[in-house]
GROMACS .gro file of C-alpha atoms in nm:
model
  337
    1MET     CA    1   0.000   0.000   0.000
    2THR     CA    2   0.131   0.345  -0.091
    3MET     CA    3  -0.011   0.619   0.126
    4ILE     CA    4  -0.047   0.972  -0.003
    5THR     CA    5   0.165   1.226   0.180
    6ARG     CA    6   0.089   1.557   0.343
    7THR     CA    7   0.328   1.830   0.447
    8LEU     CA    8   0.318   1.993   0.788
    9GLY     CA    9   0.464   2.342   0.799
   10THR     CA   10   0.640   2.535   0.527
   11GLY     CA   11   0.992   2.622   0.420
   12ALA     CA   12   1.263   2.508   0.658
   13ALA     CA   13   0.995   2.400   0.906
   14ALA     CA   14   0.829   2.156   0.664
   15VAL     CA   15   0.793   1.792   0.763
   16GLU     CA   16   0.659   1.529   0.524
   17SER     CA   17   0.405   1.292   0.675
   18GLY     CA   18   0.162   1.030   0.564
   19ALA     CA   19  -0.200   1.138   0.533
   20LEU     CA   20  -0.255   0.972   0.872
   21GLY     CA   21  -0.029   0.956   1.176
   22LEU     CA   22  -0.023   0.711   1.467
   23GLY     CA   23  -0.088   0.835   1.821
   24LEU     CA   24   0.065   0.596   2.074
   25MET     CA   25  -0.087   0.724   2.401
   26GLY     CA   26  -0.344   0.445   2.431
   27MET     CA   27  -0.067   0.184   2.432
   28SER     CA   28   0.041   0.297   2.778
   29GLY     CA   29  -0.262   0.265   2.998
   30MET     CA   30  -0.457   0.584   2.937
   31TYR     CA   31  -0.749   0.374   2.809
   32GLY     CA   32  -0.684   0.077   3.031
   33PRO     CA   33  -0.434  -0.210   2.983
   34ALA     CA   34  -0.281  -0.271   2.641
   35GLU     CA   35  -0.098  -0.582   2.518
   36GLU     CA   36   0.262  -0.498   2.429
   37ALA     CA   37   0.310  -0.751   2.151
   38GLU     CA   38  -0.006  -0.627   1.980
   39SER     CA   39   0.102  -0.266   2.029
   40ILE     CA   40   0.434  -0.333   1.860
   41ALA     CA   41   0.261  -0.524   1.579
   42THR     CA   42   0.031  -0.225   1.533
   43ILE     CA   43   0.327   0.011   1.508
   44GLU     CA   44   0.483  -0.220   1.250
   45ALA     CA   45   0.164  -0.231   1.043
   46ALA     CA   46   0.122   0.146   1.063
   47VAL     CA   47   0.474   0.221   0.941
   48ALA     CA   48   0.442  -0.040   0.665
   49ALA     CA   49   0.124   0.136   0.552
   50GLY     CA   50   0.299   0.473   0.533
   51MET     CA   51   0.198   0.618   0.870
   52VAL     CA   52   0.547   0.749   0.937
   53LEU     CA   53   0.442   1.016   1.188
   54LEU     CA   54   0.458   0.855   1.534
   55ASP     CA   55   0.333   1.068   1.822
   56THR     CA   56   0.417   1.008   2.188
   57GLY     CA   57   0.463   1.199   2.514
   58ASP     CA   58   0.716   1.161   2.791
   59PHE     CA   59   0.434   1.148   3.048
   60TYR     CA   60   0.237   0.871   2.875
   61GLY     CA   61   0.269   0.586   3.122
   62MET     CA   62   0.547   0.782   3.299
   63GLY     CA   63   0.800   0.707   3.025
   64HIS     CA   64   0.651   0.369   2.929
   65ASN     CA   65   0.526   0.495   2.593
   66GLU     CA   66   0.864   0.624   2.482
   67MET     CA   67   1.037   0.304   2.592
   68LEU     CA   68   0.774   0.101   2.407
   69LEU     CA   69   0.834   0.297   2.087
   70GLY     CA   70   1.210   0.261   2.129
   71ARG     CA   71   1.177  -0.116   2.169
   72ALA     CA   72   0.951  -0.134   1.865
   73LEU     CA   73   1.194   0.057   1.644
   74ARG     CA   74   1.482  -0.168   1.747
   75GLN     CA   75   1.289  -0.496   1.746
   76LEU     CA   76   1.134  -0.429   1.406
   77GLY     CA   77   1.453  -0.290   1.254
   78ILE     CA   78   1.280   0.030   1.145
   79PRO     CA   79   1.543   0.277   1.021
   80ARG     CA   80   1.539   0.596   1.228
   81GLU     CA   81   1.531   0.820   0.922
   82SER     CA   82   1.220   0.646   0.786
   83VAL     CA   83   0.991   0.776   1.062
   84ARG     CA   84   0.903   1.115   1.210
   85ILE     CA   85   0.889   1.107   1.590
   86SER     CA   86   0.678   1.372   1.760
   87VAL     CA   87   0.714   1.413   2.138
   88LYS     CA   88   0.517   1.617   2.390
   89PHE     CA   89   0.676   1.717   2.719
   90GLY     CA   90   0.611   1.926   3.027
   91ALA     CA   91   0.316   1.756   3.197
   92GLN     CA   92   0.392   1.681   3.561
   93ARG     CA   93   0.248   1.371   3.728
   94GLY     CA   94   0.279   1.212   4.070
   95PRO     CA   95   0.356   0.845   4.141
   96ASP     CA   96  -0.017   0.787   4.177
   97GLY     CA   97  -0.072   0.923   3.827
   98ALA     CA   98  -0.220   1.253   3.949
   99TRP     CA   99  -0.179   1.557   3.725
  100LEU     CA  100   0.034   1.819   3.899
  101GLY     CA  101   0.062   2.093   3.636
  102TYR     CA  102   0.321   2.182   3.371
  103ASP     CA  103   0.685   2.277   3.365
  104ALA     CA  104   0.818   2.439   3.049
  105ARG     CA  105   1.112   2.635   3.190
  106PRO     CA  106   1.417   2.626   2.959
  107ALA     CA  107   1.615   2.402   3.197
  108ALA     CA  108   1.320   2.165   3.229
  109VAL     CA  109   1.281   2.155   2.849
  110LYS     CA  110   1.640   2.043   2.803
  111THR     CA  111   1.630   1.796   3.092
  112ALA     CA  112   1.309   1.639   2.961
  113LEU     CA  113   1.465   1.597   2.617
  114ALA     CA  114   1.772   1.425   2.762
  115TYR     CA  115   1.550   1.164   2.928
  116THR     CA  116   1.338   1.127   2.614
  117LEU     CA  117   1.637   1.061   2.389
  118ASN     CA  118   1.759   0.798   2.633
  119ARG     CA  119   1.422   0.622   2.662
  120LEU     CA  120   1.369   0.619   2.288
  121GLY     CA  121   1.729   0.525   2.210
  122VAL     CA  122   1.754   0.786   1.933
  123GLU     CA  123   1.982   1.082   1.867
  124TYR     CA  124   1.718   1.338   1.771
  125ILE     CA  125   1.346   1.414   1.781
  126ASP     CA  126   1.171   1.531   1.466
  127VAL     CA  127   0.909   1.753   1.633
  128TYR     CA  128   0.934   1.854   1.999
  129ARG     CA  129   0.650   2.037   2.168
  130PRO     CA  130   0.523   2.147   2.511
  131ALA     CA  131   0.211   1.947   2.592
  132ARG     CA  132   0.037   2.258   2.724
  133LEU     CA  133   0.119   2.622   2.783
  134ASP     CA  134   0.294   2.668   3.115
  135PRO     CA  135   0.121   2.977   3.261
  136LYS     CA  136   0.432   3.060   3.464
  137VAL     CA  137   0.670   3.065   3.167
  138PRO     CA  138   0.645   3.294   2.863
  139ILE     CA  139   0.608   3.085   2.548
  140GLU     CA  140   0.905   3.275   2.404
  141GLU     CA  141   1.132   3.121   2.669
  142THR     CA  142   1.005   2.769   2.609
  143VAL     CA  143   1.033   2.791   2.232
  144GLY     CA  144   1.368   2.963   2.266
  145ALA     CA  145   1.499   2.661   2.453
  146ILE     CA  146   1.368   2.423   2.186
  147SER     CA  147   1.528   2.646   1.922
  148GLU     CA  148   1.863   2.607   2.096
  149LEU     CA  149   1.813   2.231   2.089
  150THR     CA  150   1.752   2.247   1.713
  151GLU     CA  151   2.078   2.437   1.670
  152ALA     CA  152   2.254   2.163   1.866
  153GLY     CA  153   2.100   1.892   1.646
  154TYR     CA  154   1.890   1.722   1.915
  155VAL     CA  155   1.559   1.845   1.770
  156ARG     CA  156   1.467   1.901   1.406
  157HIS     CA  157   1.147   2.108   1.440
  158VAL     CA  158   0.936   2.302   1.689
  159GLY     CA  159   0.575   2.207   1.751
  160LEU     CA  160   0.298   2.334   1.977
  161SER     CA  161   0.000   2.172   2.146
  162GLU     CA  162  -0.338   2.305   2.260
  163VAL     CA  163  -0.252   2.675   2.247
  164GLY     CA  164  -0.454   2.968   2.117
  165ALA     CA  165  -0.397   3.209   1.831
  166GLU     CA  166  -0.203   3.471   2.026
  167THR     CA  167   0.036   3.214   2.170
  168ILE     CA  168   0.087   3.062   1.826
  169ARG     CA  169   0.191   3.400   1.687
  170ARG     CA  170   0.431   3.469   1.973
  171ALA     CA  171   0.592   3.125   1.943
  172HIS     CA  172   0.625   3.145   1.565
  173ALA     CA  173   0.800   3.482   1.596
  174VAL     CA  174   1.078   3.314   1.797
  175HIS     CA  175   1.122   3.006   1.577
  176PRO     CA  176   0.921   2.875   1.279
  177VAL     CA  177   0.659   2.632   1.406
  178THR     CA  178   0.597   2.315   1.206
  179ASP     CA  179   0.261   2.213   1.346
  180LEU     CA  180   0.004   2.260   1.617
  181GLN     CA  181  -0.134   1.948   1.779
  182ILE     CA  182  -0.493   1.998   1.889
  183GLU     CA  183  -0.812   1.804   1.938
  184TYR     CA  184  -1.027   1.834   1.628
  185SER     CA  185  -1.322   1.617   1.532
  186LEU     CA  186  -1.683   1.633   1.428
  187ILE     CA  187  -1.777   1.706   1.788
  188SER     CA  188  -1.470   1.915   1.883
  189ARG     CA  189  -1.463   2.204   1.641
  190GLY     CA  190  -1.327   2.485   1.854
  191PRO     CA  191  -1.013   2.533   1.640
  192GLU     CA  192  -1.223   2.656   1.348
  193ALA     CA  193  -1.296   2.996   1.507
  194SER     CA  194  -0.950   3.156   1.533
  195ILE     CA  195  -0.686   2.885   1.558
  196LEU     CA  196  -0.713   2.734   1.209
  197PRO     CA  197  -0.720   3.076   1.040
  198THR     CA  198  -0.404   3.168   1.231
  199THR     CA  199  -0.210   2.850   1.152
  200ARG     CA  200  -0.304   2.881   0.787
  201GLU     CA  201  -0.197   3.244   0.772
  202LEU     CA  202   0.142   3.147   0.918
  203GLY     CA  203   0.186   2.825   0.720
  204ILE     CA  204   0.168   2.598   1.024
  205GLY     CA  205   0.027   2.248   0.990
  206ILE     CA  206  -0.223   2.072   1.216
  207THR     CA  207  -0.191   1.727   1.370
  208ALA     CA  208  -0.545   1.650   1.484
  209TYR     CA  209  -0.584   1.417   1.778
  210GLY     CA  210  -0.909   1.286   1.921
  211VAL     CA  211  -1.058   1.251   1.572
  212LEU     CA  212  -1.285   0.977   1.710
  213SER     CA  213  -1.327   1.162   2.040
  214ARG     CA  214  -1.150   0.880   2.226
  215GLY     CA  215  -1.374   0.619   2.070
  216LEU     CA  216  -1.699   0.799   2.145
  217ILE     CA  217  -1.780   0.857   1.777
  218SER     CA  218  -1.608   0.543   1.649
  219GLY     CA  219  -1.931   0.350   1.619
  220HIS     CA  220  -1.797   0.092   1.865
  221TRP     CA  221  -1.896   0.255   2.195
  222SER     CA  222  -2.226   0.182   2.366
  223ALA     CA  223  -2.414   0.305   2.671
  224GLU     CA  224  -2.353  -0.033   2.841
  225ARG     CA  225  -1.979  -0.028   2.791
  226ALA     CA  226  -1.762   0.062   3.089
  227GLY     CA  227  -1.401   0.171   3.080
  228ALA     CA  228  -1.132  -0.046   3.237
  229VAL     CA  229  -0.953   0.058   3.557
  230GLY     CA  230  -0.739   0.361   3.479
  231ASP     CA  231  -0.932   0.446   3.163
  232PHE     CA  232  -0.934   0.823   3.111
  233ARG     CA  233  -1.290   0.803   2.980
  234ASN     CA  234  -1.426   0.702   3.320
  235SER     CA  235  -1.408   1.067   3.422
  236SER     CA  236  -1.455   1.232   3.083
  237PRO     CA  237  -1.773   1.449   3.081
  238ARG     CA  238  -1.878   1.335   2.735
  239PHE     CA  239  -1.894   0.972   2.850
  240GLN     CA  240  -2.120   1.037   3.150
  241GLY     CA  241  -2.495   0.984   3.195
  242GLU     CA  242  -2.721   1.203   2.984
  243ASN     CA  243  -2.421   1.345   2.800
  244LEU     CA  244  -2.330   0.998   2.678
  245ALA     CA  245  -2.686   0.920   2.570
  246HIS     CA  246  -2.705   1.243   2.371
  247ASN     CA  247  -2.364   1.194   2.210
  248LEU     CA  248  -2.441   0.837   2.109
  249SER     CA  249  -2.758   0.962   1.939
  250LEU     CA  250  -2.532   1.178   1.721
  251VAL     CA  251  -2.331   0.869   1.636
  252GLU     CA  252  -2.646   0.697   1.512
  253GLU     CA  253  -2.712   0.991   1.282
  254LEU     CA  254  -2.362   0.947   1.146
  255ARG     CA  255  -2.409   0.572   1.113
  256SER     CA  256  -2.687   0.613   0.858
  257ILE     CA  257  -2.459   0.832   0.647
  258ALA     CA  258  -2.176   0.582   0.679
  259GLU     CA  259  -2.391   0.290   0.572
  260ALA     CA  260  -2.504   0.480   0.263
  261LYS     CA  261  -2.138   0.533   0.172
  262GLY     CA  262  -2.045   0.171   0.238
  263ALA     CA  263  -1.812   0.280   0.517
  264SER     CA  264  -1.791   0.245   0.894
  265VAL     CA  265  -1.876   0.527   1.133
  266ALA     CA  266  -1.509   0.563   1.227
  267GLN     CA  267  -1.405   0.587   0.863
  268ILE     CA  268  -1.653   0.866   0.796
  269ALA     CA  269  -1.541   1.056   1.107
  270ILE     CA  270  -1.173   1.030   1.011
  271ALA     CA  271  -1.243   1.115   0.648
  272TRP     CA  272  -1.432   1.427   0.760
  273VAL     CA  273  -1.125   1.556   0.948
  274SER     CA  274  -0.899   1.478   0.651
  275ALA     CA  275  -1.138   1.667   0.422
  276GLN     CA  276  -1.102   1.988   0.624
  277GLY     CA  277  -0.769   2.068   0.461
  278GLU     CA  278  -0.448   1.920   0.324
  279ASP     CA  279  -0.261   2.093   0.605
  280ILE     CA  280  -0.424   1.855   0.854
  281VAL     CA  281  -0.292   1.510   0.949
  282PRO     CA  282  -0.533   1.308   1.168
  283LEU     CA  283  -0.361   1.109   1.443
  284ILE     CA  284  -0.511   0.763   1.480
  285GLY     CA  285  -0.500   0.625   1.834
  286ALA     CA  286  -0.525   0.258   1.737
  287ARG     CA  287  -0.389   0.004   1.985
  288ARG     CA  288  -0.473  -0.300   1.772
  289ARG     CA  289  -0.421  -0.396   1.411
  290ASP     CA  290  -0.791  -0.442   1.341
  291ARG     CA  291  -0.870  -0.086   1.452
  292LEU     CA  292  -0.573   0.038   1.251
  293ALA     CA  293  -0.699  -0.141   0.939
  294GLU     CA  294  -1.038   0.021   0.983
  295ALA     CA  295  -0.880   0.365   1.013
  296LEU     CA  296  -0.669   0.308   0.701
  297GLY     CA  297  -0.993   0.234   0.516
  298SER     CA  298  -1.088   0.600   0.566
  299LEU     CA  299  -0.838   0.688   0.295
  300ASP     CA  300  -1.068   0.523   0.042
  301VAL     CA  301  -1.368   0.729   0.152
  302GLN     CA  302  -1.428   1.024  -0.078
  303LEU     CA  303  -1.665   1.278   0.072
  304THR     CA  304  -1.846   1.496  -0.179
  305ALA     CA  305  -1.977   1.845  -0.109
  306ALA     CA  306  -2.321   1.689  -0.067
  307ASP     CA  307  -2.181   1.436   0.182
  308LEU     CA  308  -2.017   1.711   0.386
  309GLU     CA  309  -2.338   1.910   0.390
  310GLN     CA  310  -2.532   1.605   0.509
  311ILE     CA  311  -2.277   1.539   0.784
  312GLU     CA  312  -2.297   1.903   0.893
  313LYS     CA  313  -2.673   1.877   0.926
  314ALA     CA  314  -2.648   1.554   1.123
  315ILE     CA  315  -2.378   1.685   1.359
  316PRO     CA  316  -2.367   2.065   1.355
  317LYS     CA  317  -2.110   2.267   1.548
  318ASP     CA  318  -2.151   2.253   1.926
  319ALA     CA  319  -2.378   1.948   1.898
  320ALA     CA  320  -2.187   1.748   2.160
  321ALA     CA  321  -2.294   1.736   2.523
  322GLY     CA  322  -2.021   1.784   2.784
  323ASP     CA  323  -1.671   1.929   2.771
  324ARG     CA  324  -1.387   1.728   2.620
  325TYR     CA  325  -1.198   1.733   2.950
  326ALA     CA  326  -1.292   1.763   3.316
  327THR     CA  327  -1.324   2.118   3.449
  328GLU     CA  328  -0.974   2.146   3.597
  329GLN     CA  329  -0.809   2.029   3.277
  330MET     CA  330  -1.024   2.261   3.065
  331ARG     CA  331  -0.890   2.553   3.269
  332SER     CA  332  -0.536   2.463   3.167
  333LEU     CA  333  -0.609   2.483   2.795
  334ASP     CA  334  -0.482   2.802   2.635
  335SER     CA  335  -0.668   2.692   2.322
  336GLU     CA  336  -1.001   2.732   2.502
  337ARG     CA  337  -0.950   3.092   2.612
   0.00000   0.00000   0.00000
């Protein structure tokens, strides 16, 4: 299979990616236990299919996710130069897994990268980004530190995550930004107001995570399903009570459209994100090869203008019930201000 490519960023900041990327977070406990052999097989299948953008975070499983990716690259014999590794840093967590805030001071940036390079067993990171804006540290200082790391050869490109238009402009003025990672899906359309216009003005790409809203709009979730111990969704507002019932009713609206197109609900949802612009690369959070295969099938779904209009009517902006994160986490999102 030959996957079409998309380019994130412009000029010296440009990074070539497949039309889909692989998000590894779910392989390290955020959605409950994952089987390592299957995770590694999924990484192998993704890279073989052309999903060369591999996204991780140093706080996913407290370093487990980076070590998993490092083992996979070595075990599978995947040449370092054949993949693009994207890493988020800065989130602080306690030994009980509690979220403690963010640290994006220049010294912390460089220390975090040193640990990341060691866990991954690589000499450089393709795109390095703060997971969230640290309210105590000007973005110019954080990006300035990453810029110094690019000059030293440890990082190739600067990325951002979940920040708003003003922060994007300030960061880009310090060092060209390759891409912004942000949640974007049929039921999470906040970036359309000011963030997407800003990234497009500046030539910054988008890596869209949560394109299936953590499985909520995949077509596989049900009101009877319960998350495993440690599953992030157990406390996610969109998966609770009346919110869940409402959101699953939206999925059924989407299902009728999918069936008419001969596609699955997940494939339509992914295809919709892809159709929003060639500067967008959806990140697929598959933990298993069967889910990965389904996601890859979205590349064969061609949405016409009539299809997009029908989808918009079925799931208009702001149709979802409940925030995408719990209240405390929503407060930490610069992108929501």
